mmCIF file of C-alpha atoms in Angstrom:
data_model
loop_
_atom_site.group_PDB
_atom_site.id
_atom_site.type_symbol
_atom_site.label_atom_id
_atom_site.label_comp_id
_atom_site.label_asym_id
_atom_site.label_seq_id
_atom_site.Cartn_x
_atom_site.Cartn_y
_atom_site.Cartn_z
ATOM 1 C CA UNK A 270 47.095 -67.729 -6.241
ATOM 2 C CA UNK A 271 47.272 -65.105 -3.144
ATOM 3 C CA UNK A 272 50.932 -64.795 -3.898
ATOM 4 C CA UNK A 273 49.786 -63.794 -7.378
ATOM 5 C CA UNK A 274 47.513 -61.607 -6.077
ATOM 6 C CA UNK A 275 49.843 -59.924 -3.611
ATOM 7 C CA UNK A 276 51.843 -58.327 -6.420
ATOM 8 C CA UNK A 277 49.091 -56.763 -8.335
ATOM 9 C CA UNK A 278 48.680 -52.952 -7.339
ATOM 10 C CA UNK A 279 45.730 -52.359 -6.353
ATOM 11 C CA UNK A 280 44.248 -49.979 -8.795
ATOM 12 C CA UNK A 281 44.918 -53.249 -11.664
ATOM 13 C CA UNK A 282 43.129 -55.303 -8.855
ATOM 14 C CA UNK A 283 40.010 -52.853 -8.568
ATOM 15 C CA UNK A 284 40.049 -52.773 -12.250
ATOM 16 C CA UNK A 285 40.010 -56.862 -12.395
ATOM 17 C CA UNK A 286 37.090 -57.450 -9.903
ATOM 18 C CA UNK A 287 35.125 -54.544 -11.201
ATOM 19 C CA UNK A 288 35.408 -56.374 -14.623
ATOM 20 C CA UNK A 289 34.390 -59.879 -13.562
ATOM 21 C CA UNK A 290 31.366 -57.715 -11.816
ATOM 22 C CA UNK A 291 30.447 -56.342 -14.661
ATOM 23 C CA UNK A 292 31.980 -59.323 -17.464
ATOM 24 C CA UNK A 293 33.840 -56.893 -19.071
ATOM 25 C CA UNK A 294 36.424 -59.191 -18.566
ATOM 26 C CA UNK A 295 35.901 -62.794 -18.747
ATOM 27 C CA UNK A 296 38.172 -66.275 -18.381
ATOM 28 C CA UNK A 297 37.105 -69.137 -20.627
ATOM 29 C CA UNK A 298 39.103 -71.795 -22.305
ATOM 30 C CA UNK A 299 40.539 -72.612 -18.816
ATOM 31 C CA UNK A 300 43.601 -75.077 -19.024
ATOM 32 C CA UNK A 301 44.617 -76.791 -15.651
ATOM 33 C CA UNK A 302 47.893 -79.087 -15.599
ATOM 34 C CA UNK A 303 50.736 -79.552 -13.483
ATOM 35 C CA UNK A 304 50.734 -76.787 -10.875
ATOM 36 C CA UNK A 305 50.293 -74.199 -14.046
ATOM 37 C CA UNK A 306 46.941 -73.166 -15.427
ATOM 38 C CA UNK A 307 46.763 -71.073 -18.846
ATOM 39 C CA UNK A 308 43.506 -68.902 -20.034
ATOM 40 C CA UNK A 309 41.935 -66.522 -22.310
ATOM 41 C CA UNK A 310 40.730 -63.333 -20.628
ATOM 42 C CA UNK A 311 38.266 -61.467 -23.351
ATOM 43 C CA UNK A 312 38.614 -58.223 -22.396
ATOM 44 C CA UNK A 313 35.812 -55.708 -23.976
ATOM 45 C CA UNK A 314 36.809 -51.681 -23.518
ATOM 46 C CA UNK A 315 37.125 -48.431 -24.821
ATOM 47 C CA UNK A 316 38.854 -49.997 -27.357
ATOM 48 C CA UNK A 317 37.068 -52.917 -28.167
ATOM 49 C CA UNK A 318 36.952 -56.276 -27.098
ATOM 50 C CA UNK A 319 39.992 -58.014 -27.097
ATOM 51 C CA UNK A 320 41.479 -61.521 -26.028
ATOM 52 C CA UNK A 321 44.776 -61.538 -23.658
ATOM 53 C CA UNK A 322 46.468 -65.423 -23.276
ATOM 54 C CA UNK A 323 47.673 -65.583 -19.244
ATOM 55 C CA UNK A 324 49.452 -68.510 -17.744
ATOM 56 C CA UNK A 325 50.319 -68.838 -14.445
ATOM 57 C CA UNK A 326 52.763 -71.590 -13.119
ATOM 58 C CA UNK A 327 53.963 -72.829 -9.898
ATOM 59 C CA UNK A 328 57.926 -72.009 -9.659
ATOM 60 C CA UNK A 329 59.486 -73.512 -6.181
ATOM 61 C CA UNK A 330 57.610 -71.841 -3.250
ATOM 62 C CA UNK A 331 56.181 -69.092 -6.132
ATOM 63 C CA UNK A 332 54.800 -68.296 -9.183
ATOM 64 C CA UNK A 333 55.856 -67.383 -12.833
ATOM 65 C CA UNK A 334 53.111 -65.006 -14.829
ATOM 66 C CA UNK A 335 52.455 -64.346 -18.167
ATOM 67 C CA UNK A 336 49.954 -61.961 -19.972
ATOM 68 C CA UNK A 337 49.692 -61.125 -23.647
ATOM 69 C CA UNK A 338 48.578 -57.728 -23.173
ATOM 70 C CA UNK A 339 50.688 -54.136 -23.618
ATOM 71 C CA UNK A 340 50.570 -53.389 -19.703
ATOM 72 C CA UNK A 341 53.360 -56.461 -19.340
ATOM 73 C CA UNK A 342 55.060 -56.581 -22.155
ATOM 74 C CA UNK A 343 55.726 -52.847 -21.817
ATOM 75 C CA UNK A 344 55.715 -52.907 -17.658
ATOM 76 C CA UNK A 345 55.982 -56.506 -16.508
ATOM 77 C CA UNK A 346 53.372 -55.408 -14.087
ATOM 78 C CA UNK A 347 51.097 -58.044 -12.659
ATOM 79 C CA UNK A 348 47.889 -56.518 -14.999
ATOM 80 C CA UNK A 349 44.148 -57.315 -14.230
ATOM 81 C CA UNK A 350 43.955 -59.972 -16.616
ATOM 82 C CA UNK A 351 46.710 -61.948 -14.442
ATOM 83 C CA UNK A 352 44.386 -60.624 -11.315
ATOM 84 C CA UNK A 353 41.399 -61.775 -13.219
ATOM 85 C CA UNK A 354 42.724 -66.016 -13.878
ATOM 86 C CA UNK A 355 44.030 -65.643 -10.148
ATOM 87 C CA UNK A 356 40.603 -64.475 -8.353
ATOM 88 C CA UNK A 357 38.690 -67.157 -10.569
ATOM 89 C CA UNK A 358 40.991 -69.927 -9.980
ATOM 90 C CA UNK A 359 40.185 -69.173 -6.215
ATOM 91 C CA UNK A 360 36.614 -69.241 -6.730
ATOM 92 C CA UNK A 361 37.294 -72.116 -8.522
ATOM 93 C CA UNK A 362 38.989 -74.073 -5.745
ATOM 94 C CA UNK A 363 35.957 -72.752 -3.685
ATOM 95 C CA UNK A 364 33.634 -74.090 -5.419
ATOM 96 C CA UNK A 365 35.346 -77.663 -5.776
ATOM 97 C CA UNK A 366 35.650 -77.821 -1.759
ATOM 98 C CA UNK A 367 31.811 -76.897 -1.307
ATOM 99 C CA UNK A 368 30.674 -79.448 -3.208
ATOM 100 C CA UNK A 369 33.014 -81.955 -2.166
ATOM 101 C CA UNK A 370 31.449 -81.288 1.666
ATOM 102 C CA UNK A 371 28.002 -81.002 0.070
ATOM 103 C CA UNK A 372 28.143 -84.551 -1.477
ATOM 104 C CA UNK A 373 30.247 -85.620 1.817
ATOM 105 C CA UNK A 374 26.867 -84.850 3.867
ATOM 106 C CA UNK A 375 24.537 -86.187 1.403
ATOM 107 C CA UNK A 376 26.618 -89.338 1.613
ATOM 108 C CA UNK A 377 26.408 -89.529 5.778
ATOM 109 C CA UNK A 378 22.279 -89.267 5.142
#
Protein backbone atom coordinates (compact mmCIF):
# COMPACT_ATOMS: atom_id res chain seq x y z
CA UNK A 1 0.00 0.00 0.00
CA UNK A 2 3.15 2.56 0.26
CA UNK A 3 3.59 2.04 -3.43
CA UNK A 4 0.00 3.22 -3.69
CA UNK A 5 0.65 5.88 -1.65
CA UNK A 6 3.81 7.03 -3.38
CA UNK A 7 1.87 8.11 -6.46
CA UNK A 8 -0.72 10.22 -4.86
CA UNK A 9 0.32 14.04 -4.99
CA UNK A 10 0.37 15.29 -2.08
CA UNK A 11 -2.27 17.90 -2.00
CA UNK A 12 -4.97 14.53 -2.83
CA UNK A 13 -2.99 12.96 0.16
CA UNK A 14 -3.55 16.05 2.61
CA UNK A 15 -7.02 16.07 1.38
CA UNK A 16 -7.41 12.09 2.25
CA UNK A 17 -6.00 12.20 5.87
CA UNK A 18 -7.67 15.45 6.64
CA UNK A 19 -10.94 13.56 5.69
CA UNK A 20 -10.46 10.38 7.72
CA UNK A 21 -9.62 13.19 10.60
CA UNK A 22 -12.52 14.69 10.25
CA UNK A 23 -14.88 11.41 8.58
CA UNK A 24 -15.67 13.34 5.83
CA UNK A 25 -14.52 10.53 4.10
CA UNK A 26 -15.07 7.14 5.30
CA UNK A 27 -14.21 3.24 4.07
CA UNK A 28 -16.85 0.66 4.95
CA UNK A 29 -17.97 -2.40 3.14
CA UNK A 30 -14.26 -3.47 3.10
CA UNK A 31 -13.64 -6.55 0.74
CA UNK A 32 -10.23 -8.41 1.24
CA UNK A 33 -9.29 -11.37 -1.27
CA UNK A 34 -6.42 -12.43 -3.13
CA UNK A 35 -3.78 -9.70 -2.89
CA UNK A 36 -6.78 -7.12 -4.05
CA UNK A 37 -9.07 -5.39 -1.61
CA UNK A 38 -12.25 -3.35 -2.99
CA UNK A 39 -14.27 -0.53 -0.82
CA UNK A 40 -16.78 2.11 -0.61
CA UNK A 41 -15.37 5.51 0.36
CA UNK A 42 -18.62 7.84 1.36
CA UNK A 43 -17.41 10.94 0.65
CA UNK A 44 -19.64 14.00 2.19
CA UNK A 45 -18.65 17.71 0.55
CA UNK A 46 -19.60 20.79 -0.85
CA UNK A 47 -21.56 18.84 -2.92
CA UNK A 48 -23.05 16.38 -0.90
CA UNK A 49 -22.27 13.15 0.27
CA UNK A 50 -21.42 10.78 -2.16
CA UNK A 51 -20.15 7.04 -2.44
CA UNK A 52 -16.87 6.32 -4.73
CA UNK A 53 -16.21 2.16 -5.34
CA UNK A 54 -12.02 1.79 -5.13
CA UNK A 55 -10.21 -1.44 -5.67
CA UNK A 56 -6.83 -1.90 -5.35
CA UNK A 57 -4.97 -5.11 -6.59
CA UNK A 58 -1.62 -6.55 -6.41
CA UNK A 59 -0.10 -6.62 -10.17
CA UNK A 60 3.60 -8.39 -10.18
CA UNK A 61 5.89 -6.31 -7.87
CA UNK A 62 2.87 -3.35 -8.06
CA UNK A 63 -0.41 -2.30 -7.93
CA UNK A 64 -3.49 -1.70 -10.26
CA UNK A 65 -6.10 1.20 -8.87
CA UNK A 66 -9.43 1.95 -9.47
CA UNK A 67 -11.78 4.81 -8.25
CA UNK A 68 -15.30 5.63 -9.35
CA UNK A 69 -15.00 9.20 -8.90
CA UNK A 70 -14.55 12.23 -11.77
CA UNK A 71 -10.83 13.03 -10.57
CA UNK A 72 -9.80 9.42 -12.37
CA UNK A 73 -11.94 8.89 -14.81
CA UNK A 74 -11.19 12.39 -16.12
CA UNK A 75 -7.26 12.38 -14.78
CA UNK A 76 -6.29 8.83 -13.88
CA UNK A 77 -4.75 10.51 -10.94
CA UNK A 78 -4.26 8.47 -7.82
CA UNK A 79 -7.40 10.64 -5.93
CA UNK A 80 -7.88 10.70 -2.06
CA UNK A 81 -10.36 8.12 -2.07
CA UNK A 82 -7.56 5.61 -3.50
CA UNK A 83 -5.24 7.46 -0.64
CA UNK A 84 -8.05 6.98 1.76
CA UNK A 85 -8.51 2.54 1.24
CA UNK A 86 -4.54 2.66 1.14
CA UNK A 87 -3.84 4.59 4.62
CA UNK A 88 -6.70 2.37 6.26
CA UNK A 89 -5.58 -0.84 4.92
CA UNK A 90 -2.22 0.13 6.70
CA UNK A 91 -3.83 0.85 9.85
CA UNK A 92 -5.49 -2.13 9.27
CA UNK A 93 -2.44 -4.38 9.01
CA UNK A 94 -1.36 -2.39 12.18
CA UNK A 95 -3.81 -3.20 14.06
CA UNK A 96 -3.82 -7.07 13.13
CA UNK A 97 0.08 -7.24 14.16
CA UNK A 98 -0.64 -5.48 17.65
CA UNK A 99 -2.95 -7.73 18.65
CA UNK A 100 -1.38 -10.69 17.35
CA UNK A 101 1.80 -9.64 19.88
CA UNK A 102 -0.77 -8.61 22.49
CA UNK A 103 -2.40 -12.12 22.63
CA UNK A 104 1.32 -13.59 21.96
CA UNK A 105 2.25 -12.06 25.57
CA UNK A 106 -0.90 -12.88 27.23
CA UNK A 107 -0.23 -16.41 26.05
CA UNK A 108 3.64 -16.50 27.61
CA UNK A 109 1.76 -15.33 31.16
Amino acid sequence: MRKVLAKVDDARLGRAIAGLVTRALVVEDVRREGGAVRAKVRSTGKRGERVHVVGIRAVGRGFAVFCSCEDWKERGAHCKHIAAVALHELGAAAQARSTRSMVGLLLQL
